[in-house]
């Protein structure tokens, strides 16, 4: 009897964890109502279904290249819930990324999503770093048609290694995956992280830390 009780408690716990990570929809859809002042829990409040139109589930322009004329030589065209209200609560979003020659998407994190990427054109070096204490770099060069997945919450990056431009299409497992660019977060926070903390973290001096901060 005791073992049965423990098993049932374990089963309930696992079901609760699963439900918390992958919630089942409670209705056919929940188009985001950006004007609502209702508290947000795991997405935006739902627009009245009677007001929902096909336009809430459709957006164009993902076939177009965006400008890579910036310091990174890359451009991300995002389709998240902000651009497509029908994605709200559906656990999905996607992006198209254009890279100039030698362009990069610098090390960053998606705190709420796993990402799966497909190279449409060109060649791309990708990689992610495992957690402490190993901090192991998992990296690979991808060609056209190759697919790579970045686990949720891990630091990852991309670099164009083709002789010309590269284009990818990626999907993320959240309508609002979020993005934290490591360098921006560490050296460009507002207010700024104290120099003495960063000096110890990076084992360097104040001059070097201030040089990095000046870039952001």
Backbone as JSON, one array per atom type, in Angstrom:
{
  "sequence": "XXXXXXXXXXXXXXXXXXXXXXXXXXXXXXXXXXXXXXXXXXXXXXXXXXXXXXXXXXXXXXXXXXXXXXXXXXXXXXXXXXXXXXXXXXXXXXXXXXXXXXXXXXXXXXXXXXXXXXXXXXXXXXXXXXXXXXXXXXXXXXXXXXXXXXXXXXXXXXXXXXXXXXXXXXXXXXXXXXXXXXXXXXXXXXXXXXXXXXXXXXXXXXXXXXXXXXXX",
  "N": [[0.83, -1.21, 0.0], [1.93, 1.21, 0.83], [3.93, 1.54, -1.13], [2.34, 1.79, -3.39], [1.02, 4.18, -2.84], [3.21, 5.98, -2.88], [3.95, 5.68, -5.55], [1.68, 6.72, -6.84], [1.8, 9.35, -5.94], [4.19, 10.14, -7.14], [3.44, 9.87, -9.83], [1.41, 11.8, -10.04], [2.95, 14.09, -9.53], [4.74, 14.08, -11.74], [2.93, 14.4, -13.84], [1.95, 16.91, -13.22], [4.26, 18.51, -13.57], [4.71, 18.09, -16.31], [2.37, 19.22, -17.35], [2.77, 21.84, -16.6], [4.96, 22.61, -18.17], [4.21, 22.09, -20.82], [1.51, 23.32, -21.59], [-1.87, 22.42, -22.24], [-4.08, 23.61, -24.79], [-6.93, 25.55, -23.89], [-8.98, 26.32, -25.43], [-10.06, 26.75, -28.88], [-8.4, 28.71, -30.03], [-6.44, 31.59, -29.07], [-6.3, 34.52, -29.76], [-4.08, 37.21, -29.49], [-4.88, 39.94, -27.47], [-3.81, 42.93, -27.53], [-4.57, 45.3, -26.4], [-5.77, 44.81, -24.02], [-6.03, 45.1, -20.46], [-5.86, 43.06, -18.74], [-4.33, 40.81, -16.39], [-1.24, 39.23, -17.34], [-0.37, 35.86, -17.77], [0.62, 33.39, -19.07], [1.03, 34.38, -21.62], [-0.74, 36.7, -23.79], [-3.9, 38.3, -23.0], [-7.02, 36.97, -24.25], [-8.46, 37.87, -27.35], [-11.85, 38.75, -28.05], [-13.54, 36.05, -29.43], [-15.45, 36.54, -31.41], [-14.52, 38.72, -32.72], [-12.35, 37.93, -34.12], [-10.31, 37.56, -37.03], [-9.22, 36.33, -40.27], [-6.86, 37.64, -40.79], [-5.57, 37.82, -38.38], [-4.17, 35.52, -38.18], [-2.28, 35.47, -40.1], [0.61, 36.69, -41.81], [2.8, 38.59, -43.87], [5.83, 38.82, -45.93], [8.08, 37.34, -45.19], [9.61, 36.22, -47.14], [11.31, 38.11, -48.04], [14.57, 39.58, -48.2], [16.35, 41.09, -45.51], [18.11, 44.02, -44.39], [21.6, 43.72, -44.03], [23.42, 45.56, -43.3], [25.06, 46.33, -40.9], [26.89, 46.26, -37.77], [27.14, 43.56, -37.15], [26.63, 42.19, -39.48], [24.34, 40.77, -40.06], [20.81, 39.99, -40.16], [17.71, 39.72, -38.58], [14.54, 38.58, -39.21], [11.76, 38.54, -37.51], [8.94, 36.51, -36.64], [6.94, 36.62, -34.3], [4.56, 36.49, -31.56], [4.08, 39.17, -31.37], [4.11, 40.12, -33.98], [2.3, 38.45, -35.17], [-0.65, 37.93, -34.04], [-2.24, 35.64, -33.72], [-0.56, 33.61, -32.92], [-0.48, 33.54, -30.21], [-0.28, 31.74, -27.22], [0.13, 29.34, -28.57], [2.6, 28.14, -28.67], [4.71, 28.49, -30.54], [6.89, 30.04, -32.92], [8.61, 31.83, -35.57], [11.63, 32.61, -37.45], [13.44, 34.37, -39.99], [16.72, 34.55, -41.09], [19.18, 36.62, -42.42], [22.51, 36.67, -43.62], [25.37, 38.53, -44.26], [28.52, 38.14, -46.02], [30.79, 36.63, -43.82], [29.19, 37.41, -41.75], [27.61, 37.44, -38.48], [25.44, 36.03, -35.95], [25.57, 37.01, -32.8], [26.71, 35.43, -29.67], [23.96, 34.35, -27.79], [20.88, 33.93, -25.91], [17.81, 32.14, -25.79], [15.43, 32.46, -23.56], [13.01, 31.15, -23.24], [12.58, 29.15, -25.12], [13.26, 26.39, -27.33], [15.23, 26.11, -30.28], [15.06, 25.36, -33.73], [16.85, 25.1, -36.66], [17.17, 25.66, -40.18], [19.25, 25.61, -43.0], [18.77, 27.53, -45.79], [20.19, 28.62, -47.86], [23.63, 28.85, -48.69], [26.39, 28.56, -46.33], [26.87, 27.74, -42.93], [28.33, 28.26, -39.79], [27.52, 26.89, -36.72], [26.77, 26.78, -33.19], [26.55, 25.75, -29.73], [26.89, 26.16, -26.15], [27.36, 23.99, -23.47], [26.05, 23.65, -20.08], [27.51, 24.77, -16.9], [29.63, 22.5, -15.02], [31.07, 21.86, -17.28], [30.92, 23.36, -19.71], [31.03, 22.8, -22.46], [31.71, 23.14, -25.89], [29.55, 22.65, -28.53], [29.65, 22.28, -31.86], [29.24, 22.89, -35.41], [29.57, 22.91, -38.99], [27.18, 23.86, -41.3], [25.51, 22.98, -44.35], [23.48, 23.74, -47.27], [20.13, 22.88, -46.7], [20.7, 21.49, -44.4], [20.01, 20.79, -40.94], [19.8, 22.04, -37.6], [19.61, 21.93, -34.04], [19.08, 24.01, -31.23], [19.28, 23.72, -27.83], [16.93, 24.73, -25.3], [17.55, 27.74, -23.55], [20.36, 27.69, -23.6], [23.54, 29.19, -24.33], [24.15, 30.27, -27.6], [25.23, 30.55, -31.1], [25.72, 31.87, -34.46], [27.55, 31.82, -37.56], [28.32, 33.08, -40.71], [29.92, 31.22, -43.13], [30.15, 31.03, -45.81], [31.12, 31.91, -49.2], [29.54, 33.87, -50.16], [26.35, 35.33, -49.49], [24.25, 34.05, -46.83], [21.26, 32.34, -45.94], [18.78, 31.52, -43.56], [16.09, 29.62, -42.12], [14.25, 29.46, -39.18], [12.59, 27.84, -36.45], [10.93, 28.36, -33.34], [10.11, 27.21, -30.05], [8.09, 28.7, -28.76], [5.67, 31.33, -28.59], [6.61, 33.77, -27.85], [9.63, 33.9, -27.6], [11.79, 35.32, -26.56], [14.97, 37.01, -26.31], [18.3, 37.16, -25.28], [21.1, 38.84, -25.67], [24.37, 38.06, -25.01], [26.68, 39.77, -24.67], [25.5, 42.33, -24.72], [23.8, 42.17, -22.49], [25.62, 41.83, -20.37], [27.56, 43.92, -20.59], [26.09, 46.12, -21.32], [24.0, 46.69, -19.61], [21.3, 48.38, -17.87], [20.63, 49.99, -14.96], [24.26, 50.1, -15.1], [26.23, 47.14, -14.55], [28.32, 46.81, -11.74], [31.78, 47.75, -12.0], [33.77, 46.42, -10.47], [32.64, 43.95, -9.98], [32.48, 42.85, -12.57], [35.17, 42.87, -13.19], [36.21, 40.84, -11.55], [34.68, 38.7, -12.46], [35.52, 38.41, -15.13], [38.19, 38.31, -14.79], [39.98, 40.5, -15.2], [41.01, 43.96, -15.74], [39.84, 47.28, -14.68], [40.08, 49.12, -16.78], [39.91, 47.56, -19.12], [37.31, 46.54, -18.82], [35.79, 48.92, -18.91], [36.36, 49.65, -21.52], [34.99, 47.69, -22.95], [32.37, 48.25, -22.07], [31.97, 50.73, -23.22], [31.27, 50.22, -25.8], [28.64, 49.72, -25.8]],
  "CA": [[0.0, 0.0, 0.0], [2.83, 2.36, 0.9], [4.57, 1.69, -2.44], [1.32, 2.27, -4.32], [0.83, 5.61, -2.54], [4.38, 6.7, -3.38], [3.88, 5.67, -7.01], [0.63, 7.66, -7.25], [2.31, 10.7, -5.7], [5.18, 10.38, -8.19], [2.71, 10.04, -11.08], [0.76, 13.12, -10.01], [4.01, 15.1, -9.63], [5.24, 14.13, -13.11], [1.87, 14.96, -14.68], [1.9, 18.35, -12.93], [5.41, 19.12, -14.22], [4.46, 18.06, -17.75], [1.34, 20.2, -17.67], [3.33, 23.18, -16.42], [5.89, 22.91, -19.25], [3.53, 22.03, -22.11], [0.09, 23.45, -21.28], [-2.82, 22.12, -23.3], [-5.0, 24.71, -25.06], [-8.25, 25.48, -23.27], [-9.95, 26.71, -26.45], [-9.51, 26.56, -30.23], [-7.32, 29.68, -30.21], [-6.45, 32.74, -28.15], [-5.64, 35.63, -30.45], [-3.62, 38.19, -28.51], [-5.54, 41.24, -27.36], [-2.76, 43.8, -27.01], [-5.16, 46.45, -25.71], [-6.36, 44.39, -22.75], [-5.25, 45.37, -19.25], [-5.94, 41.87, -17.89], [-3.0, 40.29, -16.03], [-0.66, 38.22, -18.22], [0.17, 34.7, -17.07], [1.47, 32.66, -20.01], [0.65, 34.93, -22.91], [-1.64, 37.84, -23.72], [-5.33, 38.01, -22.87], [-7.63, 36.56, -25.52], [-9.41, 38.73, -28.04], [-13.18, 38.16, -28.2], [-13.55, 35.22, -30.65], [-16.34, 37.11, -32.44], [-13.78, 39.77, -33.43], [-11.19, 37.32, -34.76], [-10.34, 37.5, -38.49], [-8.12, 35.56, -40.88], [-5.64, 38.46, -40.73], [-4.89, 37.58, -37.11], [-3.4, 34.28, -38.31], [-1.46, 35.55, -41.31], [1.5, 37.84, -41.96], [3.62, 38.42, -45.07], [7.15, 39.45, -45.97], [9.2, 36.52, -44.75], [10.41, 35.86, -48.31], [12.17, 39.24, -48.39], [15.83, 39.77, -47.48], [16.45, 42.33, -44.76], [19.42, 44.65, -44.53], [22.7, 43.24, -43.18], [24.39, 46.67, -43.18], [25.24, 46.67, -39.5], [28.19, 45.78, -37.26], [27.15, 42.1, -37.09], [26.49, 41.62, -40.81], [23.2, 39.85, -40.08], [19.51, 40.62, -39.95], [16.72, 38.74, -38.16], [13.14, 38.95, -39.47], [11.03, 37.72, -36.54], [7.49, 36.37, -36.65], [6.51, 36.19, -32.97], [3.19, 36.91, -31.29], [3.99, 40.62, -31.59], [3.83, 40.34, -35.4], [1.22, 37.54, -35.59], [-1.4, 37.74, -32.78], [-2.8, 34.3, -33.63], [0.41, 32.7, -32.31], [-0.61, 33.59, -28.76], [-0.49, 30.48, -26.48], [0.27, 28.16, -29.43], [3.9, 27.5, -28.47], [5.46, 28.45, -31.8], [7.21, 31.26, -33.66], [9.71, 31.54, -36.49], [12.46, 33.72, -37.89], [14.33, 34.22, -41.15], [17.94, 35.3, -40.82], [20.09, 36.87, -43.54], [23.89, 36.93, -43.21], [26.36, 38.94, -45.26], [29.75, 37.36, -45.9], [31.4, 36.74, -42.49], [28.22, 37.92, -40.77], [27.35, 36.59, -37.33], [24.49, 36.32, -34.88], [26.49, 36.81, -31.66], [26.23, 34.55, -28.61], [22.72, 34.8, -27.18], [20.05, 32.92, -25.25], [16.35, 32.24, -25.82], [15.1, 31.93, -22.23], [11.74, 30.43, -23.18], [12.34, 28.35, -26.32], [14.2, 25.62, -28.12], [15.26, 26.61, -31.66], [15.51, 24.44, -34.77], [17.27, 25.97, -37.77], [17.45, 25.02, -41.46], [19.95, 26.48, -43.94], [18.14, 27.58, -47.1], [21.19, 29.03, -48.85], [24.94, 29.18, -48.15], [27.02, 27.69, -45.34], [26.76, 28.41, -41.64], [28.89, 27.62, -38.59], [26.62, 27.07, -35.59], [27.26, 26.13, -31.99], [26.04, 26.13, -28.42], [27.76, 25.79, -25.05], [26.64, 23.31, -22.4], [26.1, 24.33, -18.79], [28.63, 24.55, -15.97], [31.0, 23.03, -15.11], [31.77, 21.41, -18.48], [31.0, 24.44, -20.7], [31.5, 22.16, -23.69], [31.23, 23.73, -27.13], [29.03, 21.74, -29.56], [29.65, 23.14, -33.05], [29.21, 22.19, -36.7], [29.33, 23.73, -40.19], [26.01, 23.36, -42.01], [25.3, 23.35, -45.74], [22.08, 23.93, -47.66], [19.26, 21.77, -46.34], [21.06, 20.92, -43.11], [19.19, 21.22, -39.8], [20.5, 22.01, -36.31], [18.74, 22.35, -32.96], [19.7, 24.65, -30.07], [18.46, 23.46, -26.64], [16.39, 25.9, -24.6], [18.29, 28.4, -22.48], [21.82, 27.6, -23.72], [24.19, 30.2, -25.17], [24.43, 29.75, -28.94], [25.66, 31.56, -32.06], [25.84, 31.47, -35.87], [28.51, 32.6, -38.35], [28.32, 32.75, -42.13], [31.24, 30.82, -43.63], [30.06, 30.91, -47.27], [31.8, 32.98, -49.94], [28.55, 34.91, -50.39], [25.34, 35.46, -48.45], [23.6, 32.85, -46.31], [19.91, 32.56, -45.45], [18.24, 30.39, -42.8], [14.74, 29.7, -41.55], [14.27, 28.77, -37.89], [11.36, 27.81, -35.66], [11.17, 28.34, -31.9], [9.01, 26.54, -29.37], [7.33, 29.64, -27.94], [5.23, 32.48, -29.37], [7.41, 34.92, -27.41], [10.79, 33.17, -27.07], [12.74, 36.2, -25.9], [16.37, 36.9, -26.71], [19.26, 37.86, -24.42], [22.44, 38.85, -26.25], [25.25, 37.97, -23.85], [27.51, 40.97, -24.52], [24.63, 43.46, -24.38], [23.31, 42.01, -21.12], [26.71, 41.96, -19.4], [28.26, 45.2, -20.67], [25.19, 47.21, -21.66], [22.83, 46.72, -18.74], [20.89, 49.71, -17.41], [21.96, 50.61, -14.78], [25.42, 49.27, -15.4], [26.79, 46.25, -13.53], [29.53, 47.42, -11.14], [33.04, 47.36, -12.62], [34.53, 45.46, -9.68], [32.03, 42.63, -10.18], [32.89, 42.36, -13.88], [36.62, 42.62, -13.15], [36.41, 39.52, -10.98], [34.03, 37.71, -13.32], [36.3, 38.21, -16.34], [39.6, 38.25, -14.41], [40.67, 41.55, -15.93], [41.06, 45.22, -15.01], [38.77, 48.25, -14.92], [40.27, 49.73, -18.1], [39.37, 46.65, -20.12], [35.85, 46.5, -18.63], [35.23, 50.18, -19.42], [36.48, 49.62, -22.97], [33.87, 46.9, -23.43], [31.13, 48.98, -21.8], [31.85, 51.88, -24.12], [30.72, 49.77, -27.06], [27.21, 49.51, -25.63]],
  "C": [[0.87, 1.26, 0.0], [3.49, 2.62, -0.45], [3.59, 2.23, -3.47], [1.08, 3.75, -4.11], [1.97, 6.45, -3.07], [4.36, 6.78, -4.9], [2.85, 6.68, -7.51], [1.08, 9.11, -7.05], [3.31, 11.09, -6.77], [4.48, 10.66, -9.52], [2.03, 11.4, -11.16], [1.78, 14.23, -10.19], [4.49, 15.24, -11.07], [4.2, 14.73, -14.05], [1.76, 16.46, -14.48], [3.03, 19.08, -13.62], [5.2, 19.19, -15.73], [3.43, 19.1, -18.15], [1.86, 21.62, -17.56], [4.22, 23.56, -17.58], [5.22, 22.94, -20.61], [2.03, 22.12, -21.87], [-0.78, 23.13, -22.5], [-3.73, 23.31, -23.53], [-6.35, 24.48, -24.39], [-9.36, 25.89, -24.22], [-9.29, 26.54, -27.81], [-8.32, 27.47, -30.48], [-7.48, 30.79, -29.19], [-5.67, 33.86, -28.81], [-5.3, 36.72, -29.45], [-4.41, 39.49, -28.6], [-4.56, 42.19, -26.7], [-3.31, 44.99, -26.22], [-5.72, 46.09, -24.34], [-5.43, 44.71, -21.58], [-5.29, 44.18, -18.29], [-4.53, 41.37, -17.57], [-2.53, 39.21, -17.0], [-0.07, 37.1, -17.39], [1.12, 33.95, -17.98], [1.11, 33.08, -21.43], [-0.25, 36.13, -22.7], [-3.07, 37.38, -23.46], [-5.91, 37.71, -24.24], [-8.58, 37.62, -26.07], [-10.75, 38.0, -28.11], [-13.23, 37.36, -29.5], [-14.42, 35.78, -31.77], [-15.63, 38.18, -33.26], [-12.59, 39.22, -34.22], [-11.39, 37.21, -36.27], [-9.16, 36.68, -39.0], [-6.79, 36.31, -40.77], [-4.88, 38.26, -39.42], [-3.98, 36.36, -37.16], [-2.44, 34.31, -39.5], [-0.62, 36.82, -41.3], [2.4, 37.56, -43.16], [5.02, 38.97, -44.89], [8.32, 38.59, -45.59], [10.08, 36.07, -45.91], [11.42, 36.94, -48.66], [13.45, 39.24, -47.56], [15.76, 41.07, -46.69], [17.9, 42.8, -44.76], [20.43, 44.08, -43.53], [23.77, 44.31, -43.01], [24.46, 47.14, -41.74], [26.54, 46.03, -39.0], [28.28, 44.26, -37.2], [27.1, 41.46, -38.47], [25.38, 40.59, -40.88], [21.92, 40.62, -39.81], [18.48, 39.54, -39.65], [15.33, 39.29, -38.4], [12.28, 38.03, -38.62], [9.53, 37.68, -36.82], [7.11, 35.76, -35.29], [5.07, 36.65, -32.76], [3.02, 38.41, -31.5], [3.64, 40.95, -33.04], [2.61, 39.53, -35.87], [0.41, 37.18, -34.35], [-1.98, 36.34, -32.61], [-1.85, 33.28, -33.04], [0.24, 32.61, -30.79], [-1.03, 32.25, -28.18], [-0.26, 29.22, -27.31], [1.65, 27.51, -29.36], [4.78, 27.45, -29.7], [5.73, 29.86, -32.31], [8.31, 30.92, -34.65], [10.43, 32.8, -36.92], [13.15, 33.35, -39.19], [15.53, 35.11, -40.89], [18.76, 35.4, -42.1], [21.47, 37.22, -42.99], [24.68, 37.42, -44.42], [27.58, 38.04, -45.1], [30.43, 37.68, -44.57], [30.45, 37.27, -41.42], [27.97, 36.92, -39.64], [26.04, 37.0, -36.64], [25.26, 36.0, -33.61], [25.89, 35.91, -30.59], [25.02, 35.15, -27.89], [21.96, 33.62, -26.6], [18.58, 33.2, -25.58], [15.85, 31.63, -24.5], [13.85, 31.06, -22.19], [11.53, 29.48, -24.36], [13.54, 27.55, -26.77], [14.12, 26.14, -29.55], [15.75, 25.52, -32.6], [15.69, 25.23, -36.05], [17.56, 25.14, -39.02], [18.14, 26.02, -42.38], [19.26, 26.39, -45.31], [19.16, 27.84, -48.2], [22.5, 29.31, -48.14], [25.47, 28.13, -47.19], [27.12, 28.45, -44.02], [27.45, 27.58, -40.55], [27.95, 27.94, -37.42], [27.24, 26.4, -34.36], [26.51, 26.59, -30.76], [26.99, 25.59, -27.35], [26.92, 25.14, -23.95], [26.83, 24.05, -21.08], [27.35, 24.02, -17.99], [28.51, 23.16, -15.35], [31.69, 22.67, -16.42], [31.98, 22.54, -19.48], [31.55, 23.92, -22.03], [30.88, 22.83, -24.91], [30.82, 22.63, -28.11], [28.87, 22.57, -30.83], [29.75, 22.32, -34.33], [29.03, 23.22, -37.81], [28.21, 23.08, -40.99], [26.01, 23.83, -43.46], [23.82, 23.47, -46.03], [21.27, 22.67, -47.36], [19.57, 21.13, -45.01], [20.24, 21.58, -41.98], [20.0, 21.1, -38.52], [19.53, 22.51, -35.25], [19.56, 22.9, -31.8], [18.8, 24.41, -28.85], [18.07, 24.76, -25.92], [17.37, 26.42, -23.55], [19.8, 28.34, -22.56], [22.35, 28.69, -24.64], [24.52, 29.58, -26.52], [24.71, 30.89, -29.91], [25.6, 30.98, -33.47], [26.83, 32.39, -36.58], [28.45, 32.14, -39.8], [29.74, 32.42, -42.58], [31.2, 30.57, -45.15], [30.84, 32.05, -47.92], [30.85, 34.13, -50.25], [27.59, 34.98, -49.21], [24.8, 34.1, -48.03], [22.23, 33.24, -45.77], [19.43, 31.32, -44.71], [16.81, 30.69, -42.39], [14.77, 28.89, -40.27], [12.91, 28.87, -37.23], [11.72, 27.7, -34.19], [9.92, 27.87, -31.18], [8.27, 27.44, -28.39], [6.87, 30.79, -28.83], [5.98, 33.76, -29.02], [8.68, 34.37, -26.77], [11.76, 34.03, -26.29], [14.15, 36.0, -26.44], [17.22, 37.74, -25.78], [20.62, 37.75, -25.09], [23.44, 39.01, -25.12], [26.03, 39.26, -23.63], [26.67, 42.17, -24.1], [24.17, 43.38, -22.93], [24.39, 42.29, -20.1], [27.3, 43.37, -19.39], [27.34, 46.39, -20.97], [23.96, 47.3, -20.8], [22.54, 48.15, -18.26], [20.09, 49.57, -16.12], [23.08, 49.59, -14.98], [25.81, 48.37, -14.23], [28.1, 46.87, -13.03], [30.8, 46.86, -11.78], [33.77, 46.29, -11.82], [33.96, 44.05, -9.78], [32.49, 42.03, -11.5], [34.38, 42.08, -13.93], [36.91, 41.22, -12.61], [35.83, 38.43, -11.88], [34.89, 37.37, -14.53], [37.81, 38.2, -16.08], [40.43, 39.25, -15.22], [40.61, 42.84, -15.13], [39.95, 46.18, -15.43], [38.88, 48.89, -16.31], [39.66, 48.86, -19.19], [37.85, 46.6, -20.04], [35.21, 47.76, -19.19], [35.33, 50.25, -20.94], [35.34, 48.82, -23.58], [32.56, 47.66, -23.24], [30.91, 50.13, -22.78], [31.26, 51.5, -25.47], [29.19, 49.65, -27.01], [26.51, 50.7, -24.97]]
}
